[in-house]
PDB file of C-alpha atoms in Angstrom:
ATOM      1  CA  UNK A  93      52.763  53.263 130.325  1.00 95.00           C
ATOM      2  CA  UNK A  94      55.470  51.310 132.208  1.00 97.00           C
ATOM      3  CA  UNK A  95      53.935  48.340 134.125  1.00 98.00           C
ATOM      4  CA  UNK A  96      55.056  45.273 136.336  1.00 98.00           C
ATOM      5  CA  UNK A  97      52.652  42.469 137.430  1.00 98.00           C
ATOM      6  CA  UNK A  98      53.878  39.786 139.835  1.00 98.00           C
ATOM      7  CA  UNK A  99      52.976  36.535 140.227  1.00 98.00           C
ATOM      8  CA  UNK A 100      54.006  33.370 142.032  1.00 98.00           C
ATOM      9  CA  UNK A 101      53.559  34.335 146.022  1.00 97.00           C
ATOM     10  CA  UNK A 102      51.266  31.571 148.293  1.00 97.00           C
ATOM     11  CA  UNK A 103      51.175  29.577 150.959  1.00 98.00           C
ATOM     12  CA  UNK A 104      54.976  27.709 151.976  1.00 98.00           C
ATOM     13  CA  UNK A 105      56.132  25.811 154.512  1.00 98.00           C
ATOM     14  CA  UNK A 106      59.054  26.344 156.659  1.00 98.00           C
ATOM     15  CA  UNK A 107      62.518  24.629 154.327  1.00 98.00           C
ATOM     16  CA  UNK A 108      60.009  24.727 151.595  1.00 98.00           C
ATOM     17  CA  UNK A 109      60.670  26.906 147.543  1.00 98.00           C
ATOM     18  CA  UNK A 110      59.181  30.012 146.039  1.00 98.00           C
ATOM     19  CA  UNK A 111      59.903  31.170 142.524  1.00 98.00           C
ATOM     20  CA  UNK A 112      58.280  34.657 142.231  1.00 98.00           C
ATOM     21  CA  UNK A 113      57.605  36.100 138.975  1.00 98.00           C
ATOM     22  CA  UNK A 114      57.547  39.725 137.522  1.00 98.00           C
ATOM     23  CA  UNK A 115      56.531  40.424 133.849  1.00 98.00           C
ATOM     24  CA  UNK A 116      57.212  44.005 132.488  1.00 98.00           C
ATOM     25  CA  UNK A 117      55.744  45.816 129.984  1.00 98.00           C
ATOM     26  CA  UNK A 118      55.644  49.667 128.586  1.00 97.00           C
ATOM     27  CA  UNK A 119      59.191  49.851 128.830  1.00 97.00           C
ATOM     28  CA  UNK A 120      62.232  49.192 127.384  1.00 97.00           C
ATOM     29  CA  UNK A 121      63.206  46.132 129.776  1.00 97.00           C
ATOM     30  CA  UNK A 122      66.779  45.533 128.967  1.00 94.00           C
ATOM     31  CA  UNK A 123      67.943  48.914 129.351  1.00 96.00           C
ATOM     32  CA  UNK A 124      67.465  49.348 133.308  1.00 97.00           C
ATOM     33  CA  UNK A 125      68.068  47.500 136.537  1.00 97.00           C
ATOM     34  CA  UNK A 126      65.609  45.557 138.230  1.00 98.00           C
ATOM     35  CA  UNK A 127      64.453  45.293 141.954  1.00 98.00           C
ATOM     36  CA  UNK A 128      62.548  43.200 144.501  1.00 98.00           C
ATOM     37  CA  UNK A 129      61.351  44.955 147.803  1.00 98.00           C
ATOM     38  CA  UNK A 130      59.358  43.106 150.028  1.00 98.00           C
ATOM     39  CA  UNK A 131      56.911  44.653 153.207  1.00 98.00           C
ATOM     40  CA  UNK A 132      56.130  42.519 156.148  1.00 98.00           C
ATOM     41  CA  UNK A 133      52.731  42.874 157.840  1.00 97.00           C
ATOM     42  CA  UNK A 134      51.862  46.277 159.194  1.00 96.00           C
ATOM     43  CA  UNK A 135      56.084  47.003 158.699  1.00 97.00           C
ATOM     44  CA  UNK A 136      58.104  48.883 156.566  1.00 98.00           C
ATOM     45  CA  UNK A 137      60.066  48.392 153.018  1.00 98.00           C
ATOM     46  CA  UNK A 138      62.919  46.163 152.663  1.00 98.00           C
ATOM     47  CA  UNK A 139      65.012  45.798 150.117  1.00 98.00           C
ATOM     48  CA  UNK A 140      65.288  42.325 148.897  1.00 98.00           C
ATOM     49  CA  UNK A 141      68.241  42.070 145.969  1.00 98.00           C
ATOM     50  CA  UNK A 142      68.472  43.694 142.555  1.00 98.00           C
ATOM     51  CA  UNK A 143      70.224  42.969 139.295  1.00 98.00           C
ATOM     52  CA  UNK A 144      71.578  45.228 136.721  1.00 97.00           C
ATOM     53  CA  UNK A 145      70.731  45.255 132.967  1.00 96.00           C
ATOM     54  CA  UNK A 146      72.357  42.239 131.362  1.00 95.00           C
ATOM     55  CA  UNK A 147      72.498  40.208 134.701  1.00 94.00           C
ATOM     56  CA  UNK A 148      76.411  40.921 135.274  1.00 95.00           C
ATOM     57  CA  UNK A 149      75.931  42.500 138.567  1.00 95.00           C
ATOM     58  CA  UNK A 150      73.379  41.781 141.167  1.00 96.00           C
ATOM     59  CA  UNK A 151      73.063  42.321 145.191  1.00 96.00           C
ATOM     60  CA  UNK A 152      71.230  41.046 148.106  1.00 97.00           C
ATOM     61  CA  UNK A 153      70.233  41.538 151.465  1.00 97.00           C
ATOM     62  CA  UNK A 154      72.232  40.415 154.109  1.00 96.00           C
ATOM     63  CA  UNK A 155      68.697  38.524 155.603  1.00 96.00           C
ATOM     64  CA  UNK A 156      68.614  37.115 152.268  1.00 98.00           C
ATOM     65  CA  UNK A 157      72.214  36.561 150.765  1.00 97.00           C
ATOM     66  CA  UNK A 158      72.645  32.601 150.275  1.00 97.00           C
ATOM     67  CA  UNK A 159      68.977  31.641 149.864  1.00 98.00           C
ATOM     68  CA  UNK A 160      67.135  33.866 147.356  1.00 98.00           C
ATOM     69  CA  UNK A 161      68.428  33.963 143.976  1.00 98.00           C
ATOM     70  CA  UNK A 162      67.361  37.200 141.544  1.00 98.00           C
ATOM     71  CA  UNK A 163      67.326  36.411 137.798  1.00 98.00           C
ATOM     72  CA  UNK A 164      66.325  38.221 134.754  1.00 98.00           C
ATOM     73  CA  UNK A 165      64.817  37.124 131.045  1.00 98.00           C
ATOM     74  CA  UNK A 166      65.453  40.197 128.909  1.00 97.00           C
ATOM     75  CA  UNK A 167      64.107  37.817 126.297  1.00 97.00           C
ATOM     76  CA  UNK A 168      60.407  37.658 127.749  1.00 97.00           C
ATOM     77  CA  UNK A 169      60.737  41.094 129.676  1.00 98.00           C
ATOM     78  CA  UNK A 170      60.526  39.183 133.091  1.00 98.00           C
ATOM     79  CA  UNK A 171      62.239  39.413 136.381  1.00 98.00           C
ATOM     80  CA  UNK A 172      62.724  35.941 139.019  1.00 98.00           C
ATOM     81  CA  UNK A 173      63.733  35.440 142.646  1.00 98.00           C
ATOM     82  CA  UNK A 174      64.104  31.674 143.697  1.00 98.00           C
ATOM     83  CA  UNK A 175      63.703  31.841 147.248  1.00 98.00           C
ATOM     84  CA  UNK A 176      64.954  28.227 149.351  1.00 98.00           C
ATOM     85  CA  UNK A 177      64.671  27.738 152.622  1.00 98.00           C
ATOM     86  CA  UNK A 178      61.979  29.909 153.083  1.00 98.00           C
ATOM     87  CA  UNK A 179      61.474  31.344 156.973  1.00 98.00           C
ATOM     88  CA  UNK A 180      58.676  32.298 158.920  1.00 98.00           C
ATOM     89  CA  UNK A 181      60.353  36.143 158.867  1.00 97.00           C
ATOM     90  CA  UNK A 182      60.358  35.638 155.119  1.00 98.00           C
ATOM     91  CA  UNK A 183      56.634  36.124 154.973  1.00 98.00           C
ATOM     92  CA  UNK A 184      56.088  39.419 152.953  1.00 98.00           C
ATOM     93  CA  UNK A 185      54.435  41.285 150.487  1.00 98.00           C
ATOM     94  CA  UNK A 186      56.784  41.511 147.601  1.00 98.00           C
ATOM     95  CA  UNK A 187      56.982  44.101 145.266  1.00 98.00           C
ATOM     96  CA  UNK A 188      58.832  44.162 142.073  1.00 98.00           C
ATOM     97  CA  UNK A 189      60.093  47.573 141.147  1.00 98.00           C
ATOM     98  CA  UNK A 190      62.381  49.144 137.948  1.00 98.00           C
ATOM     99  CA  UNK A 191      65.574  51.273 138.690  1.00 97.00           C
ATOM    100  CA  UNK A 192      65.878  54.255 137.029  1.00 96.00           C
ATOM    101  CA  UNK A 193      69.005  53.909 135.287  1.00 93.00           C
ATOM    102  CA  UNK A 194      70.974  50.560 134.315  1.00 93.00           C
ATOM    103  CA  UNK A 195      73.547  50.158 137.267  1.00 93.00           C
ATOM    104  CA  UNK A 196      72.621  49.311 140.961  1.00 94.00           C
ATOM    105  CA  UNK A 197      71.766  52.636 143.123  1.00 92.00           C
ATOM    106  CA  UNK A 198      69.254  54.485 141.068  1.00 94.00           C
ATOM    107  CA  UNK A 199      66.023  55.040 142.666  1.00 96.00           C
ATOM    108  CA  UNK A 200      63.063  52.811 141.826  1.00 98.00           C
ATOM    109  CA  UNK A 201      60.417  54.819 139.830  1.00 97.00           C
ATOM    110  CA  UNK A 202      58.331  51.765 138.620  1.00 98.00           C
ATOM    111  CA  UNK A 203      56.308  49.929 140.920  1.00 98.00           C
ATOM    112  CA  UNK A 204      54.154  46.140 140.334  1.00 98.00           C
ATOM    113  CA  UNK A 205      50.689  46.082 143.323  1.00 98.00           C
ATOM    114  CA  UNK A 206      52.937  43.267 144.545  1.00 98.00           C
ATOM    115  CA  UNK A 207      52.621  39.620 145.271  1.00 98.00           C
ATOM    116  CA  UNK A 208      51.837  38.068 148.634  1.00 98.00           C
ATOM    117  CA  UNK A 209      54.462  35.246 150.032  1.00 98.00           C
ATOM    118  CA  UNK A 210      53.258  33.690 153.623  1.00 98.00           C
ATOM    119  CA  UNK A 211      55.429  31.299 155.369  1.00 98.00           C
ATOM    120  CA  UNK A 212      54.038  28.980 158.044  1.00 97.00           C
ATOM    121  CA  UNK A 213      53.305  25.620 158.817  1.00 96.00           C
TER     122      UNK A 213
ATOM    123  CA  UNK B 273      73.810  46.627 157.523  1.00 76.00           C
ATOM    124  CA  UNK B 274      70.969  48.245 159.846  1.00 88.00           C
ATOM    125  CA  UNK B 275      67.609  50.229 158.325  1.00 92.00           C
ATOM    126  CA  UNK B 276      68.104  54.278 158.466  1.00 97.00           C
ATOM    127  CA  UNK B 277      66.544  55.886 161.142  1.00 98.00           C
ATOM    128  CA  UNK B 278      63.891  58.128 160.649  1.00 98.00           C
ATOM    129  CA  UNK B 279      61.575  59.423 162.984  1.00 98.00           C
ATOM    130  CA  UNK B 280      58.255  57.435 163.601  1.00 98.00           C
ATOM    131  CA  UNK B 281      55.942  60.177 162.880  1.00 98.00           C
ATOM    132  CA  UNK B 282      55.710  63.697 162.154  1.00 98.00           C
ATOM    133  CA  UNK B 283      52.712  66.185 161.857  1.00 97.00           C
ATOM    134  CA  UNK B 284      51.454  69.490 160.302  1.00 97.00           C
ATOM    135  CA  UNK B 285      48.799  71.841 159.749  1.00 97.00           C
ATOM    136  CA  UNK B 286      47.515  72.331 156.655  1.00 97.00           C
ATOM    137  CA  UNK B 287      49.785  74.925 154.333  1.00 97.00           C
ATOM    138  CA  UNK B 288      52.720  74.068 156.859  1.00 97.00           C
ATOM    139  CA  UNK B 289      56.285  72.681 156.083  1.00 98.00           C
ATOM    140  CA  UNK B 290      57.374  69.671 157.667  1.00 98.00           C
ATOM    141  CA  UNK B 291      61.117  67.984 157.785  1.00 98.00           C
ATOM    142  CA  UNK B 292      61.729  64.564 157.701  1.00 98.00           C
ATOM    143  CA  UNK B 293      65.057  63.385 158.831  1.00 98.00           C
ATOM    144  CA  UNK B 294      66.673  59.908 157.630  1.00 98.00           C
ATOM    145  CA  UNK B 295      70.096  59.394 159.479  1.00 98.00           C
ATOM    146  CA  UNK B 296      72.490  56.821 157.883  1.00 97.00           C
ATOM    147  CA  UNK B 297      76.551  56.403 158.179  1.00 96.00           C
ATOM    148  CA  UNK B 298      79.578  57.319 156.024  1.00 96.00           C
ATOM    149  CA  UNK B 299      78.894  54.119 154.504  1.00 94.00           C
ATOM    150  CA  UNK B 300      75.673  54.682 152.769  1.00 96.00           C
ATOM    151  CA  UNK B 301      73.947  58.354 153.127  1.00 96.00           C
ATOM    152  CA  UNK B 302      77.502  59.282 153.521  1.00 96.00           C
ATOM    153  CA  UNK B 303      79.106  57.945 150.922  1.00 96.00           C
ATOM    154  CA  UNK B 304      76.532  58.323 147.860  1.00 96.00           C
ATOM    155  CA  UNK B 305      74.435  61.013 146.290  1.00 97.00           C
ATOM    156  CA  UNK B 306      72.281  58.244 146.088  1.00 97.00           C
ATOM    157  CA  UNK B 307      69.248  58.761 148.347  1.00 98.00           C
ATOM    158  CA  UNK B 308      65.735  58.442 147.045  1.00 98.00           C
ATOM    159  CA  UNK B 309      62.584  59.265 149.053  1.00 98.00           C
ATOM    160  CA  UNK B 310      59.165  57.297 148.723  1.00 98.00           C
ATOM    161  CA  UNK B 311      55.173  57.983 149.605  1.00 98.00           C
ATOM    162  CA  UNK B 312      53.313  55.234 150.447  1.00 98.00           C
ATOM    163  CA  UNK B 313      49.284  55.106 151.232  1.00 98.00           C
ATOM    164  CA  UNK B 314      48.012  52.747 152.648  1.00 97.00           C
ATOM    165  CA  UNK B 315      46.843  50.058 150.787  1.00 96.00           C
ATOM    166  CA  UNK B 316      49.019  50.978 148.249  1.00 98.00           C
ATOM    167  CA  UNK B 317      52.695  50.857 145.958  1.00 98.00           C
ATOM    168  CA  UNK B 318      55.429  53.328 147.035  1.00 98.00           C
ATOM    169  CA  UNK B 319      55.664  55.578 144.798  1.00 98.00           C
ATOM    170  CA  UNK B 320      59.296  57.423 143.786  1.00 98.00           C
ATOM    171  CA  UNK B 321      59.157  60.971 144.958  1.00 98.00           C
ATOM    172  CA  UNK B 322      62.803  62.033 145.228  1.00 98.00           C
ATOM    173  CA  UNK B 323      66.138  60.425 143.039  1.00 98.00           C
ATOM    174  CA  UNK B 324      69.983  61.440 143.940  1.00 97.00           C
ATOM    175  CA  UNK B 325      68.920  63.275 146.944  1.00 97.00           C
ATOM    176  CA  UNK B 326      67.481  66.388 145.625  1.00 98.00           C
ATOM    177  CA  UNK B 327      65.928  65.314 142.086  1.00 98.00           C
ATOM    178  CA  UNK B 328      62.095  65.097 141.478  1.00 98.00           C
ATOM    179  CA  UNK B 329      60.231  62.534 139.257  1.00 97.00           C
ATOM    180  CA  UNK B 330      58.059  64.136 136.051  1.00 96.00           C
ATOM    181  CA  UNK B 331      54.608  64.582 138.003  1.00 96.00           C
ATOM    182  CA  UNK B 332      55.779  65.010 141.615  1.00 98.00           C
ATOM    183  CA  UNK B 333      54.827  68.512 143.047  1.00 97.00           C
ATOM    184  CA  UNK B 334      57.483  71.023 143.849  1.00 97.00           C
ATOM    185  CA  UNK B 335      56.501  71.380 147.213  1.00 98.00           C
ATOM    186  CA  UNK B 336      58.501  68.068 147.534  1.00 98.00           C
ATOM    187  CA  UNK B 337      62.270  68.881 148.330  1.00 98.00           C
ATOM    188  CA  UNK B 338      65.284  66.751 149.232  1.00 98.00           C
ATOM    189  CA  UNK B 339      68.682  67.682 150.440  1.00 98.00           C
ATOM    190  CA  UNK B 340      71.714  65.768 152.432  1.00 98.00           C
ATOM    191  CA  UNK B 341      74.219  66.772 154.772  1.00 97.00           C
ATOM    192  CA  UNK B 342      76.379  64.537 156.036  1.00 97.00           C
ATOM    193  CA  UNK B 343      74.973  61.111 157.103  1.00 97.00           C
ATOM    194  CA  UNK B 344      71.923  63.019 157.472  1.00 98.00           C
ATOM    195  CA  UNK B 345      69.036  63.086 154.522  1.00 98.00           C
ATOM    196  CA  UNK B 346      66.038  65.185 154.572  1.00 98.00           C
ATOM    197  CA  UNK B 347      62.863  65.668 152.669  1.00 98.00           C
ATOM    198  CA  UNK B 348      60.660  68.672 152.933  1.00 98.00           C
ATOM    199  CA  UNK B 349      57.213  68.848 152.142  1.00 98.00           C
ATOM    200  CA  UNK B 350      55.823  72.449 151.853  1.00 98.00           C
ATOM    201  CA  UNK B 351      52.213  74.152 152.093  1.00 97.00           C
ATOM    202  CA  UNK B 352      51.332  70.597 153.643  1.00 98.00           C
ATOM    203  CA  UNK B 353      47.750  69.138 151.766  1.00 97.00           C
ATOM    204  CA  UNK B 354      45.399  66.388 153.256  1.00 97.00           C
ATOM    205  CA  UNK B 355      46.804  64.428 150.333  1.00 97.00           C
ATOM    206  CA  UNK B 356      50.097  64.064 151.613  1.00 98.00           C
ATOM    207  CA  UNK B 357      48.950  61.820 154.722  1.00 98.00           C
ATOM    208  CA  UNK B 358      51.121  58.766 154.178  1.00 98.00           C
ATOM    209  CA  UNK B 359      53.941  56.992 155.220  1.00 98.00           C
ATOM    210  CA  UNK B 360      57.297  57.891 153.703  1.00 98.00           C
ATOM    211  CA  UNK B 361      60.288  56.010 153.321  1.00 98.00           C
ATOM    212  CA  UNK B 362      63.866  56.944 152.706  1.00 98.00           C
ATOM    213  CA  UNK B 363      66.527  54.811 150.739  1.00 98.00           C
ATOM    214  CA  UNK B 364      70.154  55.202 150.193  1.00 98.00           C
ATOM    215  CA  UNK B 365      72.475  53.200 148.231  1.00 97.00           C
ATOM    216  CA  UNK B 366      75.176  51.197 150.175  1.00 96.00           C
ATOM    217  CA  UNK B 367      77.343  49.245 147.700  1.00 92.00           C
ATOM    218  CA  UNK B 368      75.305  46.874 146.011  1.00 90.00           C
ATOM    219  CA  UNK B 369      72.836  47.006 148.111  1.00 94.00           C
ATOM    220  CA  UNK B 370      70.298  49.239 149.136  1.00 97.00           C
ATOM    221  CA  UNK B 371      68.736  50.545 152.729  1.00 98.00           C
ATOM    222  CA  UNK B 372      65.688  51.753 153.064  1.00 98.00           C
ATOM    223  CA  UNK B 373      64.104  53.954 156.018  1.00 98.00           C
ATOM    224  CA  UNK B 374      62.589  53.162 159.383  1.00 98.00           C
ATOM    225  CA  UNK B 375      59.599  54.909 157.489  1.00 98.00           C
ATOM    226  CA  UNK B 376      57.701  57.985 159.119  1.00 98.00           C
ATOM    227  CA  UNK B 377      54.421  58.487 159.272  1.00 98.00           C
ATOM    228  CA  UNK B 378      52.724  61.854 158.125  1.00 98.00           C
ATOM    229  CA  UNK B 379      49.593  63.671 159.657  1.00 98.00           C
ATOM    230  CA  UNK B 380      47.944  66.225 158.397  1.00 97.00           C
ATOM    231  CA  UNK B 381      46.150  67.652 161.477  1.00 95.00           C
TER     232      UNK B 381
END
């Protein structure tokens, strides 16, 4: 059974670094794109950035473009985002999810419970 | 690029069919056959429900439908059960990125 587990989220201050962390397993990792939607506080899904297969592609959110970085590991079956300069509006429950197919634009059928980034001084 | 609008909630009786509407542009729902609906409960992960607009997922129920016309998405749920009382969210590609939904919440009355 596919399966992603996150890791990584806390407590940052404002300016302050995040690595989050996303280990896969039940799947075969290197064949599909890879995702990161976060989910404010009581709000709705936003789509954070995503990478394809073998790294050679990847996009972000404008909110995000220039301070969050998405990586992959196809090595260890693990997905990254390096967020800098972390903002208060950056606080979030982040989800790692699988695309269905290798490119960018396939729905995201796999889902982790998601790992909890709050930003505040 | 802005969310898609969808309306804030919608409700139905028990055994009813409800609509949901998710409006976008020529630039994303417009432009792609690319739109994926997800459930959410609360407490919960989304879950996948429909892929390029009118495709359903191995274990989603058929009374799940999707369909696009224009800038316009829509996803029907049909003989409406307490167990479909959740948010939903729609999602369309844009170009390297994706937008997802306003979100819209479901009641079964």
């Amino acid at each position: 059974e596919a399966q992603l587990v996150e890791s990584g989220g806390g407590l940052v201050q404002p300016g302050r670094s995040l690595r989050l962390s996303c280990a896969a397993s039940g799947f075969t990792f290197d064949d599909y794109s890879m995702h990161w939607v976060r989910q404010p506080p009581g709000k709705g899904l936003e789509w954070v950035s995503g990478i394809i297969w073998n790294s050679g592609d990847m996009g972000y959110a404008g909110s995000v473009k220039g301070r969050f970085t998405i990586s992959r590991d196809n090595g260890n079956n693990s997905l990254y985002l390096q967020m800098n300069t972390l903002r208060p509006d950056d606080t979030a429950l982040y989800y790692c999810a699988k695309g269905r197919g290798w490119q960018l634009g396939y729905g995201l059928d796999v889902w982790g419970q998601g790992t909890t980034v709050t930003v505040s001084s | 690029q802005s969310a898609l609008t969808q309306p804030a909630s919608v409700s139905g009786s028990p055994g009813q069919s409800i609509t949901i509407s998710c409006s976008g542009t020529y630039s994303d729902v417009g432009n792609y056959q690319l739109v994926s609906w997800y459930q959410q409960h609360p407490g919960r992960a989304p879950r996948l429900m429909i892929y390029e607009v009118i495709k359903r997922p191995s274990g989603v129920s058929s009374r799940f439908s999707g369909s696009k016309s224009g800038n316009t998405a829509s996803l029907t749920i049909s003989g409406l059960q307490a167990e479909d009382e959740a948010d939903y969210y729609c999602c369309s590609y844009a170009g390297r990125l994706y937008l997802f939904g306003t979100g819209t919440k479901v009641t079964v009355l």
